[in-house]
PDB file of C-alpha atoms and ligand atoms in Angstrom:
ATOM      1  CA  MET A   1      12.733-114.298 -28.699  1.00 96.00           C
ATOM      2  CA  ILE A   2      12.898-117.709 -27.117  1.00 98.00           C
ATOM      3  CA  ILE A   3      10.610-120.386 -28.563  1.00 98.00           C
ATOM      4  CA  VAL A   4      10.275-123.633 -26.603  1.00 98.00           C
ATOM      5  CA  LEU A   5       9.514-126.828 -28.507  1.00 99.00           C
ATOM      6  CA  GLY A   6       8.176-130.107 -27.164  1.00 98.00           C
ATOM      7  CA  ALA A   7       6.595-133.294 -28.462  1.00 98.00           C
ATOM      8  CA  ASP A   8       5.778-136.901 -27.728  1.00 98.00           C
ATOM      9  CA  HIS A   9       6.671-139.845 -29.968  1.00 98.00           C
ATOM     10  CA  GLY A  10       3.695-139.014 -32.237  1.00 98.00           C
ATOM     11  CA  GLY A  11       4.941-135.493 -32.820  1.00 98.00           C
ATOM     12  CA  PHE A  12       8.713-135.506 -32.536  1.00 98.00           C
ATOM     13  CA  GLU A  13       9.384-135.737 -36.281  1.00 98.00           C
ATOM     14  CA  LEU A  14       7.151-132.749 -36.965  1.00 98.00           C
ATOM     15  CA  LYS A  15       8.712-130.901 -34.021  1.00 98.00           C
ATOM     16  CA  ASN A  16      12.164-131.452 -35.530  1.00 98.00           C
ATOM     17  CA  ILE A  17      10.986-130.250 -38.947  1.00 98.00           C
ATOM     18  CA  ILE A  18       9.587-127.105 -37.321  1.00 98.00           C
ATOM     19  CA  LYS A  19      12.860-126.646 -35.442  1.00 98.00           C
ATOM     20  CA  GLU A  20      14.852-126.709 -38.691  1.00 98.00           C
ATOM     21  CA  HIS A  21      12.410-124.261 -40.246  1.00 98.00           C
ATOM     22  CA  LEU A  22      12.750-121.856 -37.315  1.00 98.00           C
ATOM     23  CA  LYS A  23      16.542-122.025 -37.592  1.00 98.00           C
ATOM     24  CA  GLU A  24      16.362-121.208 -41.311  1.00 98.00           C
ATOM     25  CA  ARG A  25      13.786-118.485 -40.725  1.00 98.00           C
ATOM     26  CA  GLY A  26      16.020-116.891 -38.114  1.00 97.00           C
ATOM     27  CA  THR A  27      13.784-114.095 -36.819  1.00 97.00           C
ATOM     28  CA  ALA A  28      10.223-113.421 -35.731  1.00 96.00           C
ATOM     29  CA  PRO A  29       8.419-110.158 -35.002  1.00 95.00           C
ATOM     30  CA  ILE A  30       7.838-108.751 -31.550  1.00 93.00           C
ATOM     31  CA  PHE A  31       4.860-106.368 -31.467  1.00 85.00           C
ATOM     32  CA  ASP A  32       4.743-103.413 -29.080  1.00 78.00           C
ATOM     33  CA  GLU A  33       1.645-101.689 -27.618  1.00 73.00           C
ATOM     34  CA  GLU A  34       1.356 -99.333 -30.600  1.00 75.00           C
ATOM     35  CA  GLY A  35       1.443-102.247 -33.015  1.00 73.00           C
ATOM     36  CA  ASN A  36       4.954-101.544 -34.223  1.00 85.00           C
ATOM     37  CA  GLN A  37       7.029-104.595 -34.885  1.00 90.00           C
ATOM     38  CA  VAL A  38      10.702-105.351 -34.681  1.00 92.00           C
ATOM     39  CA  GLN A  39      12.265-108.543 -35.925  1.00 94.00           C
ATOM     40  CA  ASP A  40      13.975-110.442 -33.148  1.00 96.00           C
ATOM     41  CA  LYS A  41      16.420-113.326 -33.456  1.00 97.00           C
ATOM     42  CA  ILE A  42      14.799-116.672 -32.670  1.00 98.00           C
ATOM     43  CA  LYS A  43      16.453-118.798 -29.997  1.00 98.00           C
ATOM     44  CA  ILE A  44      15.139-122.342 -29.720  1.00 98.00           C
ATOM     45  CA  VAL A  45      14.840-124.420 -26.554  1.00 98.00           C
ATOM     46  CA  ASP A  46      14.001-128.046 -27.408  1.00 98.00           C
ATOM     47  CA  LEU A  47      12.620-130.045 -24.472  1.00 98.00           C
ATOM     48  CA  GLY A  48      12.329-133.280 -26.518  1.00 95.00           C
ATOM     49  CA  THR A  49      11.346-136.004 -27.056  1.00 98.00           C
ATOM     50  CA  ASN A  50      13.768-137.037 -29.747  1.00 96.00           C
ATOM     51  CA  SER A  51      12.894-140.594 -30.674  1.00 95.00           C
ATOM     52  CA  SER A  52       9.954-142.835 -31.512  1.00 95.00           C
ATOM     53  CA  ASP A  53      10.129-144.460 -28.072  1.00 98.00           C
ATOM     54  CA  SER A  54       6.758-144.097 -26.410  1.00 98.00           C
ATOM     55  CA  VAL A  55       6.543-141.215 -23.923  1.00 98.00           C
ATOM     56  CA  ASP A  56       3.684-139.387 -22.211  1.00 98.00           C
ATOM     57  CA  TYR A  57       2.490-136.207 -23.912  1.00 98.00           C
ATOM     58  CA  PRO A  58       1.211-134.604 -20.644  1.00 98.00           C
ATOM     59  CA  SER A  59       4.792-134.326 -19.349  1.00 98.00           C
ATOM     60  CA  PHE A  60       5.992-132.487 -22.453  1.00 98.00           C
ATOM     61  CA  GLY A  61       2.959-130.214 -22.696  1.00 98.00           C
ATOM     62  CA  LYS A  62       3.348-129.291 -19.037  1.00 98.00           C
ATOM     63  CA  ALA A  63       7.097-128.648 -19.317  1.00 98.00           C
ATOM     64  CA  CYS A  64       6.654-126.377 -22.340  1.00 99.00           C
ATOM     65  CA  GLY A  65       3.693-124.606 -20.750  1.00 98.00           C
ATOM     66  CA  GLU A  66       5.679-123.949 -17.603  1.00 98.00           C
ATOM     67  CA  ALA A  67       8.595-122.587 -19.646  1.00 98.00           C
ATOM     68  CA  VAL A  68       6.300-120.023 -21.301  1.00 98.00           C
ATOM     69  CA  ALA A  69       4.268-119.199 -18.179  1.00 98.00           C
ATOM     70  CA  SER A  70       7.436-118.596 -16.153  1.00 98.00           C
ATOM     71  CA  GLY A  71       8.918-116.309 -18.814  1.00 98.00           C
ATOM     72  CA  LYS A  72      11.842-118.636 -19.586  1.00 98.00           C
ATOM     73  CA  ALA A  73      10.410-118.752 -23.115  1.00 98.00           C
ATOM     74  CA  ASN A  74       8.283-116.203 -24.977  1.00 97.00           C
ATOM     75  CA  LEU A  75       6.340-118.666 -27.101  1.00 98.00           C
ATOM     76  CA  GLY A  76       5.878-122.426 -27.366  1.00 98.00           C
ATOM     77  CA  ILE A  77       5.124-124.984 -30.063  1.00 99.00           C
ATOM     78  CA  VAL A  78       4.061-128.508 -29.080  1.00 99.00           C
ATOM     79  CA  CYS A  79       3.301-131.588 -31.169  1.00 99.00           C
ATOM     80  CA  CYS A  80       1.757-134.974 -30.485  1.00 98.00           C
ATOM     81  CA  GLY A  81      -0.081-137.382 -32.771  1.00 98.00           C
ATOM     82  CA  THR A  82      -3.115-135.132 -33.112  1.00 98.00           C
ATOM     83  CA  GLY A  83      -2.012-132.061 -31.180  1.00 98.00           C
ATOM     84  CA  ILE A  84      -5.020-132.577 -28.943  1.00 98.00           C
ATOM     85  CA  GLY A  85      -3.504-134.239 -25.876  1.00 98.00           C
ATOM     86  CA  ILE A  86      -0.453-132.008 -25.691  1.00 98.00           C
ATOM     87  CA  SER A  87      -2.583-128.860 -26.120  1.00 98.00           C
ATOM     88  CA  ILE A  88      -4.827-129.977 -23.257  1.00 98.00           C
ATOM     89  CA  ALA A  89      -1.739-130.485 -21.084  1.00 98.00           C
ATOM     90  CA  ALA A  90      -0.251-127.078 -21.961  1.00 98.00           C
ATOM     91  CA  ASN A  91      -3.561-125.324 -21.353  1.00 98.00           C
ATOM     92  CA  LYS A  92      -3.681-126.662 -17.780  1.00 98.00           C
ATOM     93  CA  VAL A  93      -0.738-124.390 -16.929  1.00 98.00           C
ATOM     94  CA  LYS A  94      -2.033-121.009 -15.704  1.00 97.00           C
ATOM     95  CA  GLY A  95      -1.304-118.259 -18.192  1.00 97.00           C
ATOM     96  CA  ILE A  96      -1.082-120.567 -21.179  1.00 98.00           C
ATOM     97  CA  ARG A  97      -3.286-120.038 -24.195  1.00 98.00           C
ATOM     98  CA  CYS A  98      -2.394-122.917 -26.506  1.00 98.00           C
ATOM     99  CA  GLY A  99      -4.326-123.045 -29.770  1.00 98.00           C
ATOM    100  CA  LEU A 100      -4.569-126.345 -31.606  1.00 98.00           C
ATOM    101  CA  CYS A 101      -4.146-125.394 -35.259  1.00 98.00           C
ATOM    102  CA  THR A 102      -5.066-127.452 -38.306  1.00 98.00           C
ATOM    103  CA  SER A 103      -5.174-124.574 -40.813  1.00 98.00           C
ATOM    104  CA  VAL A 104      -3.508-121.244 -41.532  1.00 98.00           C
ATOM    105  CA  GLU A 105      -6.817-119.531 -40.731  1.00 98.00           C
ATOM    106  CA  MET A 106      -6.862-121.061 -37.252  1.00 98.00           C
ATOM    107  CA  ALA A 107      -3.237-120.009 -36.705  1.00 98.00           C
ATOM    108  CA  THR A 108      -4.020-116.434 -37.708  1.00 98.00           C
ATOM    109  CA  LEU A 109      -7.176-116.238 -35.616  1.00 98.00           C
ATOM    110  CA  THR A 110      -5.633-117.790 -32.523  1.00 98.00           C
ATOM    111  CA  LYS A 111      -3.097-114.954 -32.470  1.00 97.00           C
ATOM    112  CA  GLN A 112      -5.536-112.178 -33.500  1.00 97.00           C
ATOM    113  CA  HIS A 113      -8.275-113.156 -31.048  1.00 98.00           C
ATOM    114  CA  ASN A 114      -6.757-115.405 -28.340  1.00 98.00           C
ATOM    115  CA  ASN A 115      -3.222-113.988 -28.322  1.00 97.00           C
ATOM    116  CA  ALA A 116      -2.112-117.623 -28.176  1.00 98.00           C
ATOM    117  CA  ASN A 117       1.293-117.890 -26.566  1.00 98.00           C
ATOM    118  CA  MET A 118       1.559-121.497 -27.707  1.00 98.00           C
ATOM    119  CA  ILE A 119       0.272-123.556 -30.609  1.00 99.00           C
ATOM    120  CA  ALA A 120      -0.168-127.315 -30.928  1.00 99.00           C
ATOM    121  CA  LEU A 121       0.105-129.379 -34.095  1.00 98.00           C
ATOM    122  CA  GLY A 122      -0.552-133.021 -34.966  1.00 98.00           C
ATOM    123  CA  GLY A 123       2.326-135.035 -36.377  1.00 98.00           C
ATOM    124  CA  ARG A 124      -0.099-137.673 -37.657  1.00 98.00           C
ATOM    125  CA  THR A 125      -2.744-135.269 -38.930  1.00 98.00           C
ATOM    126  CA  THR A 126      -0.952-132.253 -40.402  1.00 98.00           C
ATOM    127  CA  SER A 127       1.600-132.356 -43.221  1.00 98.00           C
ATOM    128  CA  PRO A 128       5.015-130.774 -42.630  1.00 98.00           C
ATOM    129  CA  GLU A 129       4.341-128.237 -45.397  1.00 98.00           C
ATOM    130  CA  LEU A 130       1.089-127.081 -43.830  1.00 98.00           C
ATOM    131  CA  ALA A 131       2.623-127.119 -40.341  1.00 99.00           C
ATOM    132  CA  ILE A 132       5.328-124.691 -41.476  1.00 98.00           C
ATOM    133  CA  GLU A 133       2.722-122.387 -43.012  1.00 98.00           C
ATOM    134  CA  ILE A 134       0.778-122.531 -39.739  1.00 98.00           C
ATOM    135  CA  VAL A 135       3.852-121.687 -37.655  1.00 98.00           C
ATOM    136  CA  ASP A 136       4.759-118.754 -39.905  1.00 98.00           C
ATOM    137  CA  ALA A 137       1.201-117.381 -39.929  1.00 98.00           C
ATOM    138  CA  TRP A 138       1.017-117.543 -36.137  1.00 98.00           C
ATOM    139  CA  LEU A 139       4.411-115.879 -35.656  1.00 98.00           C
ATOM    140  CA  ASP A 140       3.725-113.112 -38.176  1.00 97.00           C
ATOM    141  CA  THR A 141       0.223-112.222 -36.991  1.00 96.00           C
ATOM    142  CA  LYS A 142      -0.449-109.512 -34.421  1.00 95.00           C
ATOM    143  CA  PHE A 143      -2.920-109.730 -31.526  1.00 95.00           C
ATOM    144  CA  GLU A 144      -5.865-107.407 -32.252  1.00 92.00           C
ATOM    145  CA  GLY A 145      -6.457-106.347 -28.641  1.00 90.00           C
ATOM    146  CA  GLY A 146      -9.635-104.288 -28.109  1.00 91.00           C
ATOM    147  CA  ARG A 147     -12.594-106.493 -27.174  1.00 94.00           C
ATOM    148  CA  HIS A 148     -10.336-109.530 -27.378  1.00 95.00           C
ATOM    149  CA  GLN A 149      -8.145-108.252 -24.549  1.00 95.00           C
ATOM    150  CA  ARG A 150     -11.033-108.519 -22.066  1.00 96.00           C
ATOM    151  CA  ARG A 151     -11.657-112.126 -23.064  1.00 97.00           C
ATOM    152  CA  VAL A 152      -7.977-113.015 -22.872  1.00 96.00           C
ATOM    153  CA  ASP A 153      -7.889-111.440 -19.395  1.00 96.00           C
ATOM    154  CA  MET A 154     -10.870-113.638 -18.432  1.00 96.00           C
ATOM    155  CA  LEU A 155      -8.976-116.724 -19.601  1.00 95.00           C
ATOM    156  CA  ASP A 156      -5.941-115.732 -17.588  1.00 93.00           C
ATOM    157  CA  GLU A 157      -8.083-115.324 -14.458  1.00 93.00           C
ATOM    158  CA  MET A 158      -9.216-118.968 -14.626  1.00 91.00           C
TER     159      MET A 158
HETATM  160  C1  RB5 B   1       0.102-141.262 -28.729  1.00 62.04           C
HETATM  161  O1  RB5 B   1      -0.118-142.505 -29.291  1.00 62.04           O
HETATM  162  C2  RB5 B   1      -1.068-140.330 -28.993  1.00 62.04           C
HETATM  163  O2  RB5 B   1      -2.137-140.690 -28.194  1.00 62.04           O
HETATM  164  C3  RB5 B   1      -0.660-138.890 -28.750  1.00 62.04           C
HETATM  165  O3  RB5 B   1       0.418-138.565 -29.575  1.00 62.04           O
HETATM  166  C4  RB5 B   1      -1.711-137.823 -29.030  1.00 62.04           C
HETATM  167  O4  RB5 B   1      -2.269-137.977 -30.293  1.00 62.04           O
HETATM  168  C5  RB5 B   1      -2.689-137.591 -27.965  1.00 62.04           C
HETATM  169  O5  RB5 B   1      -3.542-136.692 -28.029  1.00 62.04           O
END
C-alpha cells in the first residue's frame, strides 16, 4: 500500500507528523469485494514541501492527486493551513475523491460513503493528536458500497 503525502508551508509540519505516525503504524488494511481485509505494509511517498518557505498549495494537491489517480499511489494525504485549498486542488484531478476532515466522524464517513481515496487536513486548524486519530479512522474504515457506489460512480464520471 503506497500512501502519497503532500503539503504547503501551512501544512508541512502536520504532514511530517503524520508521516512519522504512518511509519510507526506500519500497516493498513486493504479491503476486498467481500469485505475481507488483509493488513498491507505501508510505503510512503513524500512529495514535500519540507520547509516553512512559502509555496503554492495547488501544485502539491495536484501532484498528490495525480499520483493516486494514475495508480502510482493507492491513497493520499494532503495538508495546508486549513486543508481547504489543497483539497480543492486534489479534487480537480479526475478520479480523486479527497475529503477534508476535521473530525473522526468525518474521516469515517468519507470512507464509508464517499470511498475517499485522499483526505486533507489543516495544519493550522487541527491538532496533531486529532489528525492522527483522523488518519487512523480513515485507513481502518471500509467503504460501505451499495447505494453509495452509484454516487461514487457519478462523481467519477464528472
Ligand atoms: C497559505 O497561507 C494558506 O492560504 C494555505 O495553507 C491554505 O490554508 C489554503 O487553503
